[in-house]
Amino acid sequence: MKSYKYEATPASPLHRRNPRGRNLRVPLATAVSLTVLLGGLGWGFLRLDVTQRLGAWMFGRPAVADERVLESAALLAQGDGHLVRYEPRAAEMRYAEALQRAPERLEAWDRLAVATFLQPDGKSPTPAAYLPDAGAQARLLLALARRELLRTRPQQALLHLDAAAQLVPEQPGLQEAYAQAYRLSGQYPAAAIAAEKAREQNPQSAETLAFWFDIQVSAGHADRAVPAALTAYRGLLSGPDLAGALSGLARIYLHQGLGLEELRRQLAKDAPTLASSARQLTMARAYLYHYKANPNWNRDSFERVRELVARLRHPHSVASPAERQDALQIMLEAHAARVQRWVDRSDMEGARNEVARALKLLEGAPQDRAKKADLFAQHARFCTLTGRLEDATRSLESAVRLVPEHPARVELARMQAELGVTLLSAGQRQAAIGHLRRAVQLHPEDDGLLARLYQVLQPASPLKAALTCARLVKEPELGAVLGRLAHGLAQAGKKQEAASLVKLADAFRLGVGRRAELRAELARASGKLGLARQALLQALEYGPQASLWLRLATVEAQLAVTAQHRGIRAVTHLEAALDATRHALALEPTGPASERAIQISRDLAAALLAQRQASRAERVAQIATWLAPSHPQLSLVLADARLAANHPAQALDACLAGLSGTAQPADAPYAPLRLRQGRALRQLGRHGEAIAALAEALSDAAAAKPVVVADAWFELTFAHAALNQREEALNAARQYVAASQYDPRRGGRAADVKRIELAMRQTR
């Protein structure tokens, strides 16, 4: 094929007339071409290098993470808008995009659960369904595990960690979380192994090394951990984290028993160029760690912390302002540990005095308003426990004065309301009104407090009392205040007062929706649930609110209780109650509707099981687990439904999920879940594991319900018989006969146990 790329062109007439010029132009053109070519190549490589470096900086800088978080927040807001319009599918898409932007933000994951719950025909939310990247799934699972660790639920955390490890075994922070979960569950050897892996993955981190050392000491390996930690920390002294390395060395020196002066000399030897104030701060941190490790044994360490902090905060100290602030925080942590020591000894007076000493430290520190407010609230709690109610009130007032939205305002409002009721019973009406006004101002969201104040003010004039309440809660619409008052009065069973509000609404010609809301509360107070239901439906047509939907759900649940003996009608009311909670959840995805939906789903599944509709019951409970995957009570109903549907493997999964959601074996659902676990294992033919699970169900028989004890002995009889363990089977049979009076199905089951008992006796 002919190529025209390098074909020679005929010389121009000028070149033919001037051969010398042609000879000069050719080398010159060649030189210019080479220069341009080399310059272009150089500029291309330079631009590529700059672009790569700039891109690496752009994507690695912290601002990118902030931008992604902002994008995630905007998408969450868009999803909430779709939920308000009851468009769960569109909301799910927005929440999924928000989760993809920031997998560690659990708000998006929780909202996704709500959006899928609002779609009964949807699929169970899983990380793989919304995050195609395995690394993003692992980060989400790690964030979920850390949240469970904060809730002191290590078993649920381990489930998330195992799933993350299958996706990305080298995920940063995974092994530290494993070590924490194992330590919380008492598995110290496994915690030591996980901490060792974390140290291998991040050998230059002083924080990881400190965590490793703590785990090794907890596992009883201090003798061999101390030399390795000393060597590792001294290797980090020349690195960027000098403070962390010195703090680790100081902790080890304290563990070896060095005194204050010996510790100071040793740290000066390790870091001779370090300022004395920085060295004192390091020693204070080390003694704080030593004291917090076991306050009952290391009492002298608290005095060492106090002495070092006093030196750092002395007016003539050379410590910088940042070091003085760090010293203050160290002393506050020491006081907090000492408070916990007094609480463990049930000495509330000592705890109160300790909090008072911590408050003195913060005098003249305006930048620590939030910390000071927390301490005042804690001081008020201990004052209440020691009978110092006036001191408790003053402390709560101080907390609210510092931070007006502090949670202490709720407790202060309760105390003011109780004082107002006491004064009212003593005939001091004006003083009572003053305290009730203060209670409403502190906690204007409480309808009960508002209704109580209205009751005291009403003898003068219902209208004047309602207007006073409206001004206190800063509500410009009178109808909204009347609705809140009616709700609070209905909750207290005050029928006459609620009726007066209905008349007041008619006199002012309020909207149809507001009047329907008031009539609903009056009907509820009168026990006319059918009329209350109709009125609430009418009110929702004119103004859908989450609170109204939740009230409708409550009315439907009450109707289900009254119609319990009619069977199918009870299920119908529970289904209507669940639908109402879905609407409330769409309007307020972070409100109380979530827990209410779980409760109603559990009741509905139990009612369906009573009607022997196991498949429907399983579906209802399964959908509810999207909101709370490890809810113990919900898992219990789900396990029952799956056992009734002859799905023992899935029932076993439900039991394990519920058990991972229990904090400790003393929890009420623990023994029933172990019973269902044993039953599922027995149906799967795993009789040895079933016996172990059933023994766990009986381990706290005093706390377990008698029916659980009877069921456990019944299952144990057959499990031991299947393994041909005659003596154990006979003993279980005898125990069941003794407990069978609590078994509602004892008729046929007693005969089955008797048959097994006879068979065991004949084969002796």
Short mmCIF file of C-alpha atoms in Angstrom, two decimals, residues 77-498:
data_model
loop_
_atom_site.label_atom_id
_atom_site.label_comp_id
_atom_site.label_asym_id
_atom_site.label_seq_id
_atom_site.Cartn_x
_atom_site.Cartn_y
_atom_site.Cartn_z
CA ALA A 77 -32.74 15.90 52.20
CA GLN A 78 -34.09 15.07 48.75
CA GLY A 79 -34.96 11.56 49.89
CA ASP A 80 -36.79 12.94 52.92
CA GLY A 81 -38.83 15.11 50.56
CA HIS A 82 -39.86 12.04 48.58
CA LEU A 83 -40.81 10.25 51.79
CA VAL A 84 -43.06 13.12 52.87
CA ARG A 85 -44.90 12.71 49.57
CA TYR A 86 -44.98 8.95 50.23
CA GLU A 87 -42.75 8.08 47.30
CA PRO A 88 -40.59 5.40 48.93
CA ARG A 89 -39.10 4.10 45.70
CA ALA A 90 -37.79 7.54 44.69
CA ALA A 91 -36.58 8.11 48.26
CA GLU A 92 -34.75 4.78 48.17
CA MET A 93 -32.86 5.85 45.04
CA ARG A 94 -31.75 9.13 46.65
CA TYR A 95 -30.68 7.40 49.86
CA ALA A 96 -28.72 4.85 47.81
CA GLU A 97 -26.87 7.68 46.06
CA ALA A 98 -26.13 9.29 49.42
CA LEU A 99 -24.78 5.99 50.71
CA GLN A 100 -22.54 5.64 47.68
CA ARG A 101 -21.10 9.11 48.31
CA ALA A 102 -20.29 8.37 51.97
CA PRO A 103 -20.66 4.69 53.00
CA GLU A 104 -19.57 5.46 56.57
CA ARG A 105 -22.58 7.77 57.14
CA LEU A 106 -25.08 5.46 58.77
CA GLU A 107 -27.93 7.99 58.40
CA ALA A 108 -28.25 7.01 54.74
CA TRP A 109 -28.31 3.31 55.62
CA ASP A 110 -30.97 3.83 58.29
CA ARG A 111 -33.09 5.87 55.86
CA LEU A 112 -32.75 3.11 53.28
CA ALA A 113 -34.20 0.67 55.79
CA VAL A 114 -37.19 2.99 56.27
CA ALA A 115 -37.70 3.39 52.51
CA THR A 116 -37.65 -0.37 51.95
CA PHE A 117 -39.98 -0.95 54.90
CA LEU A 118 -42.51 1.35 53.24
CA GLN A 119 -42.46 -0.99 50.24
CA PRO A 120 -43.87 -4.32 51.45
CA ASP A 121 -43.15 -5.85 48.05
CA GLY A 122 -39.52 -4.75 48.15
CA LYS A 123 -36.39 -6.72 48.94
CA SER A 124 -34.39 -6.89 52.12
CA PRO A 125 -31.77 -4.09 52.22
CA THR A 126 -28.24 -5.47 52.00
CA PRO A 127 -24.96 -3.60 51.43
CA ALA A 128 -24.37 -5.44 48.15
CA ALA A 129 -27.73 -4.23 46.78
CA TYR A 130 -26.70 -0.56 46.98
CA LEU A 131 -22.89 -0.55 46.95
CA PRO A 132 -21.35 -2.36 43.97
CA ASP A 133 -17.81 -1.75 45.22
CA ALA A 134 -16.55 -4.30 47.76
CA GLY A 135 -14.45 -1.68 49.53
CA ALA A 136 -17.47 0.56 50.08
CA GLN A 137 -19.46 -2.40 51.41
CA ALA A 138 -16.65 -3.22 53.84
CA ARG A 139 -16.53 0.40 55.08
CA LEU A 140 -20.28 0.36 55.68
CA LEU A 141 -20.12 -2.94 57.55
CA LEU A 142 -17.22 -1.66 59.66
CA ALA A 143 -19.22 1.46 60.56
CA LEU A 144 -22.19 -0.72 61.54
CA ALA A 145 -19.91 -2.88 63.69
CA ARG A 146 -18.49 0.16 65.49
CA ARG A 147 -21.99 1.37 66.26
CA GLU A 148 -22.83 -2.00 67.77
CA LEU A 149 -19.66 -1.86 69.87
CA LEU A 150 -20.77 1.50 71.26
CA ARG A 151 -24.08 -0.18 72.17
CA THR A 152 -22.13 -2.98 73.95
CA ARG A 153 -23.41 -5.65 71.57
CA PRO A 154 -20.23 -7.49 70.52
CA GLN A 155 -22.00 -10.48 68.95
CA GLN A 156 -23.85 -8.30 66.44
CA ALA A 157 -20.62 -6.42 65.78
CA LEU A 158 -18.84 -9.69 65.02
CA LEU A 159 -21.48 -10.57 62.42
CA HIS A 160 -20.79 -7.30 60.59
CA LEU A 161 -17.04 -7.73 60.93
CA ASP A 162 -17.13 -11.26 59.52
CA ALA A 163 -19.05 -10.00 56.49
CA ALA A 164 -16.56 -7.16 56.00
CA ALA A 165 -13.59 -9.55 56.31
CA GLN A 166 -14.98 -11.74 53.53
CA LEU A 167 -15.07 -8.71 51.22
CA VAL A 168 -11.82 -6.89 52.11
CA PRO A 169 -9.64 -8.85 54.57
CA GLU A 170 -7.11 -5.99 54.80
CA GLN A 171 -9.69 -3.25 55.49
CA PRO A 172 -8.07 -0.56 57.70
CA GLY A 173 -9.44 -0.62 61.23
CA LEU A 174 -10.98 -4.08 60.84
CA GLN A 175 -8.62 -5.90 63.19
CA GLU A 176 -8.90 -3.21 65.88
CA ALA A 177 -12.68 -3.61 65.78
CA TYR A 178 -12.29 -7.38 65.97
CA ALA A 179 -10.09 -7.03 69.04
CA GLN A 180 -12.60 -4.72 70.75
CA ALA A 181 -15.48 -7.08 69.99
CA TYR A 182 -13.59 -10.11 71.28
CA ARG A 183 -12.54 -8.26 74.42
CA LEU A 184 -16.14 -7.14 75.13
CA SER A 185 -17.33 -10.72 74.75
CA GLY A 186 -14.58 -12.04 77.06
CA GLN A 187 -12.60 -13.85 74.33
CA TYR A 188 -9.18 -12.52 75.30
CA PRO A 189 -7.00 -14.98 73.30
CA ALA A 190 -8.88 -14.09 70.11
CA ALA A 191 -8.62 -10.40 71.00
CA ALA A 192 -4.83 -10.76 71.39
CA ILE A 193 -4.54 -12.40 67.95
CA ALA A 194 -6.61 -9.64 66.31
CA ALA A 195 -4.55 -6.93 68.03
CA GLU A 196 -1.36 -8.60 66.78
CA LYS A 197 -2.68 -8.49 63.22
CA ALA A 198 -3.62 -4.83 63.62
CA ARG A 199 -0.10 -4.04 64.79
CA GLU A 200 1.41 -5.88 61.81
CA GLN A 201 -0.76 -3.88 59.41
CA ASN A 202 0.11 -0.52 61.00
CA PRO A 203 3.50 -0.84 62.71
CA GLN A 204 4.25 2.92 62.71
CA SER A 205 1.16 3.92 64.70
CA ALA A 206 1.67 4.62 68.39
CA GLU A 207 -2.08 4.43 68.95
CA THR A 208 -2.30 0.93 67.43
CA LEU A 209 0.69 -0.15 69.49
CA ALA A 210 -0.97 1.13 72.69
CA PHE A 211 -4.13 -0.77 71.80
CA TRP A 212 -2.08 -3.91 71.18
CA PHE A 213 -0.35 -3.58 74.53
CA ASP A 214 -3.65 -3.15 76.40
CA ILE A 215 -5.07 -6.28 74.78
CA GLN A 216 -1.94 -8.28 75.58
CA VAL A 217 -2.12 -7.23 79.23
CA SER A 218 -5.84 -8.14 79.37
CA ALA A 219 -5.03 -11.55 77.86
CA GLY A 220 -2.34 -12.17 80.51
CA HIS A 221 0.67 -11.79 78.19
CA ALA A 222 2.23 -8.76 79.90
CA ASP A 223 5.63 -10.42 80.53
CA ARG A 224 6.42 -10.90 76.86
CA ALA A 225 4.51 -7.83 75.66
CA VAL A 226 6.52 -5.31 77.74
CA PRO A 227 9.94 -5.86 76.06
CA ALA A 228 8.40 -5.86 72.57
CA ALA A 229 6.43 -2.68 73.29
CA LEU A 230 9.49 -0.89 74.72
CA THR A 231 11.50 -1.69 71.60
CA ALA A 232 8.69 -0.61 69.29
CA TYR A 233 8.00 2.66 71.11
CA ARG A 234 11.66 3.63 71.19
CA GLY A 235 11.76 3.05 67.46
CA LEU A 236 8.94 5.56 67.05
CA LEU A 237 10.70 8.33 69.00
CA SER A 238 12.30 9.64 65.82
CA GLY A 239 9.00 9.62 63.95
CA PRO A 240 6.29 12.27 63.67
CA ASP A 241 4.23 10.98 66.62
CA LEU A 242 6.72 11.73 69.40
CA ALA A 243 3.96 12.50 71.93
CA GLY A 244 2.22 9.18 71.30
CA ALA A 245 5.47 7.25 71.58
CA LEU A 246 6.40 8.95 74.85
CA SER A 247 2.91 8.36 76.27
CA GLY A 248 3.22 4.68 75.45
CA LEU A 249 6.65 4.46 77.07
CA ALA A 250 5.36 6.21 80.19
CA ARG A 251 2.52 3.71 80.49
CA ILE A 252 4.92 0.80 80.27
CA TYR A 253 7.23 2.36 82.84
CA LEU A 254 4.27 2.74 85.21
CA HIS A 255 3.33 -0.85 84.53
CA GLN A 256 6.86 -1.80 85.62
CA GLY A 257 6.39 0.11 88.88
CA LEU A 258 8.50 3.24 88.35
CA GLY A 259 7.82 6.16 90.69
CA LEU A 260 7.27 9.78 89.77
CA GLU A 261 10.93 10.91 89.88
CA GLU A 262 12.19 7.76 88.18
CA LEU A 263 9.60 8.21 85.46
CA ARG A 264 10.66 11.83 84.91
CA ARG A 265 14.34 10.85 84.61
CA GLN A 266 13.56 8.00 82.23
CA LEU A 267 11.48 10.21 79.93
CA ALA A 268 14.23 12.87 79.98
CA LYS A 269 16.65 10.17 78.89
CA ASP A 270 14.37 8.99 76.09
CA ALA A 271 13.65 12.52 74.80
CA PRO A 272 16.33 14.90 76.09
CA THR A 273 15.27 17.80 73.83
CA LEU A 274 11.62 17.75 74.92
CA ALA A 275 10.38 20.72 76.95
CA SER A 276 9.64 20.09 80.61
CA SER A 277 5.99 21.11 80.24
CA ALA A 278 5.46 18.61 77.41
CA ARG A 279 7.13 15.93 79.52
CA GLN A 280 4.87 16.70 82.48
CA LEU A 281 1.83 16.53 80.21
CA THR A 282 2.95 13.11 78.98
CA MET A 283 3.39 11.90 82.55
CA ALA A 284 -0.05 13.20 83.48
CA ARG A 285 -1.62 11.24 80.60
CA ALA A 286 0.25 8.12 81.66
CA TYR A 287 -0.89 8.38 85.28
CA LEU A 288 -4.45 9.03 84.11
CA TYR A 289 -4.32 5.85 82.04
CA HIS A 290 -2.87 3.97 85.00
CA TYR A 291 -5.61 5.24 87.29
CA LYS A 292 -8.44 4.49 84.85
CA ALA A 293 -7.15 0.94 84.36
CA ASN A 294 -8.15 0.10 87.93
CA PRO A 295 -9.09 3.02 90.20
CA ASN A 296 -9.43 0.79 93.27
CA TRP A 297 -5.83 -0.39 93.09
CA ASN A 298 -4.04 2.63 91.62
CA ARG A 299 -5.29 5.31 94.01
CA ASP A 300 -1.93 7.09 94.20
CA SER A 301 -2.04 7.71 90.44
CA PHE A 302 -4.94 10.13 90.91
CA GLU A 303 -2.81 12.26 93.26
CA ARG A 304 0.03 12.16 90.75
CA VAL A 305 -2.31 13.47 88.05
CA ARG A 306 -3.49 16.22 90.36
CA GLU A 307 0.08 17.23 91.21
CA LEU A 308 1.23 17.33 87.59
CA VAL A 309 -1.84 19.25 86.41
CA ALA A 310 -1.36 21.79 89.22
CA ARG A 311 2.22 22.39 88.05
CA LEU A 312 1.12 22.84 84.44
CA ARG A 313 -1.69 25.25 85.33
CA HIS A 314 0.34 27.29 87.81
CA PRO A 315 0.55 30.99 86.88
CA HIS A 316 4.36 30.81 86.68
CA SER A 317 4.38 27.66 84.54
CA VAL A 318 6.04 27.82 81.12
CA ALA A 319 3.27 25.63 79.62
CA SER A 320 1.57 26.97 76.50
CA PRO A 321 -2.19 27.75 76.46
CA ALA A 322 -2.82 24.54 74.51
CA GLU A 323 -0.91 22.50 77.11
CA ARG A 324 -2.84 24.16 79.93
CA GLN A 325 -6.12 23.22 78.21
CA ASP A 326 -4.94 19.64 77.71
CA ALA A 327 -4.01 19.46 81.38
CA LEU A 328 -7.48 20.65 82.33
CA GLN A 329 -9.11 17.96 80.20
CA ILE A 330 -6.85 15.31 81.76
CA MET A 331 -7.90 16.38 85.24
CA LEU A 332 -11.57 16.31 84.26
CA GLU A 333 -11.16 12.75 82.96
CA ALA A 334 -9.51 11.79 86.24
CA HIS A 335 -12.44 13.22 88.19
CA ALA A 336 -14.86 11.32 85.93
CA ALA A 337 -13.05 8.06 86.66
CA ARG A 338 -13.13 8.85 90.37
CA VAL A 339 -16.88 9.56 90.17
CA GLN A 340 -17.41 6.13 88.63
CA ARG A 341 -15.39 4.63 91.48
CA TRP A 342 -17.74 6.22 94.04
CA VAL A 343 -20.77 4.99 92.08
CA ASP A 344 -19.39 1.45 91.99
CA ARG A 345 -19.11 1.64 95.77
CA SER A 346 -22.71 2.97 96.00
CA ASP A 347 -21.39 6.15 97.65
CA MET A 348 -23.52 8.83 95.99
CA GLU A 349 -22.39 11.50 98.45
CA GLY A 350 -18.77 10.92 97.47
CA ALA A 351 -19.75 11.07 93.79
CA ARG A 352 -21.57 14.37 94.35
CA ASN A 353 -18.55 15.91 96.06
CA GLU A 354 -16.28 14.69 93.27
CA VAL A 355 -18.46 16.33 90.61
CA ALA A 356 -18.44 19.54 92.66
CA ARG A 357 -14.63 19.48 92.65
CA ALA A 358 -14.65 19.02 88.88
CA LEU A 359 -16.95 22.02 88.53
CA LYS A 360 -14.49 24.19 90.46
CA LEU A 361 -11.86 23.40 87.85
CA LEU A 362 -14.05 24.97 85.16
CA GLU A 363 -14.57 28.26 86.98
CA GLY A 364 -13.50 31.04 84.67
CA ALA A 365 -13.45 28.79 81.58
CA PRO A 366 -16.15 30.21 79.27
CA GLN A 367 -15.05 28.05 76.35
CA ASP A 368 -16.19 24.88 78.17
CA ARG A 369 -19.87 25.74 78.50
CA ALA A 370 -21.09 22.37 77.20
CA LYS A 371 -18.78 20.42 79.51
CA LYS A 372 -19.80 22.57 82.46
CA ALA A 373 -23.49 22.05 81.67
CA ASP A 374 -22.97 18.28 81.58
CA LEU A 375 -21.28 18.40 84.96
CA PHE A 376 -24.10 20.47 86.44
CA ALA A 377 -26.63 17.91 85.17
CA GLN A 378 -24.57 15.11 86.69
CA HIS A 379 -24.32 17.01 89.97
CA ALA A 380 -28.11 17.43 89.97
CA ARG A 381 -28.56 13.69 89.51
CA PHE A 382 -26.42 12.88 92.52
CA CYS A 383 -28.11 15.61 94.56
CA THR A 384 -31.47 13.99 93.81
CA LEU A 385 -30.17 10.58 94.88
CA THR A 386 -28.92 12.04 98.17
CA GLY A 387 -32.16 13.93 98.89
CA ARG A 388 -30.82 17.43 98.15
CA LEU A 389 -33.69 18.54 95.92
CA GLU A 390 -33.02 22.27 96.20
CA ASP A 391 -29.38 21.79 95.22
CA ALA A 392 -30.52 19.57 92.33
CA THR A 393 -32.85 22.29 91.08
CA ARG A 394 -30.12 24.93 91.24
CA SER A 395 -27.70 22.68 89.34
CA LEU A 396 -30.27 21.97 86.63
CA GLU A 397 -30.98 25.68 86.32
CA SER A 398 -27.27 26.34 85.89
CA ALA A 399 -27.03 23.67 83.17
CA VAL A 400 -29.97 25.14 81.25
CA ARG A 401 -28.61 28.68 81.70
CA LEU A 402 -25.33 27.63 80.10
CA VAL A 403 -26.89 25.55 77.29
CA PRO A 404 -30.62 26.31 76.83
CA GLU A 405 -31.23 23.16 74.73
CA HIS A 406 -29.44 20.85 77.15
CA PRO A 407 -31.31 17.59 77.98
CA ALA A 408 -31.33 18.75 81.60
CA ARG A 409 -34.26 21.00 80.73
CA VAL A 410 -36.55 17.96 80.54
CA GLU A 411 -35.62 16.82 84.03
CA LEU A 412 -35.92 20.37 85.33
CA ALA A 413 -39.37 20.67 83.73
CA ARG A 414 -40.46 17.46 85.42
CA MET A 415 -39.27 18.72 88.81
CA GLN A 416 -41.00 22.06 88.31
CA ALA A 417 -44.25 20.32 87.36
CA GLU A 418 -44.11 18.05 90.41
CA LEU A 419 -43.47 21.04 92.64
CA GLY A 420 -46.40 22.86 91.05
CA VAL A 421 -48.74 19.93 91.68
CA THR A 422 -47.56 19.74 95.29
CA LEU A 423 -48.20 23.44 95.84
CA LEU A 424 -51.60 23.16 94.18
CA SER A 425 -52.63 20.38 96.53
CA ALA A 426 -51.52 22.62 99.41
CA GLY A 427 -53.82 25.40 98.18
CA GLN A 428 -51.09 27.69 96.83
CA ARG A 429 -52.57 28.15 93.35
CA GLN A 430 -50.54 31.18 92.18
CA ALA A 431 -47.24 29.62 93.18
CA ALA A 432 -48.27 26.39 91.45
CA ILE A 433 -49.11 28.28 88.26
CA GLY A 434 -45.66 29.87 88.29
CA HIS A 435 -43.90 26.51 88.50
CA LEU A 436 -46.11 24.96 85.82
CA ARG A 437 -45.45 27.92 83.52
CA ARG A 438 -41.75 27.38 84.00
CA ALA A 439 -42.15 23.65 83.24
CA VAL A 440 -43.94 24.39 79.95
CA GLN A 441 -41.30 26.95 78.96
CA LEU A 442 -38.55 24.41 79.58
CA HIS A 443 -40.26 21.54 77.75
CA PRO A 444 -42.85 23.00 75.36
CA GLU A 445 -43.06 19.76 73.35
CA ASP A 446 -44.77 17.86 76.19
CA ASP A 447 -48.55 17.84 75.69
CA GLY A 448 -49.07 16.47 79.19
CA LEU A 449 -47.38 19.45 80.84
CA LEU A 450 -49.35 21.82 78.65
CA ALA A 451 -52.63 20.16 79.57
CA ARG A 452 -51.76 20.24 83.27
CA LEU A 453 -51.17 23.98 83.13
CA TYR A 454 -54.44 24.46 81.23
CA GLN A 455 -56.32 22.56 83.93
CA VAL A 456 -55.02 24.95 86.58
CA LEU A 457 -55.75 28.05 84.49
CA GLN A 458 -59.15 26.96 83.17
CA PRO A 459 -61.33 28.07 86.15
CA ALA A 460 -60.72 31.67 85.11
CA SER A 461 -61.63 31.22 81.43
CA PRO A 462 -61.05 28.37 78.93
CA LEU A 463 -60.24 30.85 76.16
CA LYS A 464 -57.83 32.84 78.30
CA ALA A 465 -56.15 29.64 79.50
CA ALA A 466 -55.75 28.38 75.90
CA LEU A 467 -54.27 31.70 74.77
CA THR A 468 -51.83 31.66 77.68
CA CYS A 469 -50.71 28.16 76.69
CA ALA A 470 -50.32 29.30 73.06
CA ARG A 471 -48.07 32.17 74.08
CA LEU A 472 -45.91 29.93 76.26
CA VAL A 473 -45.25 27.39 73.48
CA LYS A 474 -45.00 30.19 70.87
CA GLU A 475 -47.69 28.66 68.69
CA PRO A 476 -49.50 31.26 66.52
CA GLU A 477 -52.36 28.93 65.55
CA LEU A 478 -54.98 28.46 68.25
CA GLY A 479 -56.28 25.26 66.63
CA ALA A 480 -52.89 23.55 66.94
CA VAL A 481 -52.71 24.42 70.64
CA LEU A 482 -56.25 23.16 71.22
CA GLY A 483 -55.33 19.89 69.52
CA ARG A 484 -52.30 19.46 71.74
CA LEU A 485 -54.32 20.30 74.84
CA ALA A 486 -57.01 17.81 73.86
CA HIS A 487 -54.41 15.12 73.34
CA GLY A 488 -52.82 15.75 76.74
CA LEU A 489 -56.20 15.78 78.49
CA ALA A 490 -57.28 12.60 76.72
CA GLN A 491 -54.10 10.87 77.85
CA ALA A 492 -54.99 11.86 81.43
CA GLY A 493 -58.63 10.75 81.00
CA LYS A 494 -60.05 14.25 81.56
CA LYS A 495 -63.30 14.03 79.61
CA GLN A 496 -64.96 17.25 80.75
CA GLU A 497 -61.97 19.44 80.01
CA ALA A 498 -61.61 17.90 76.54
#
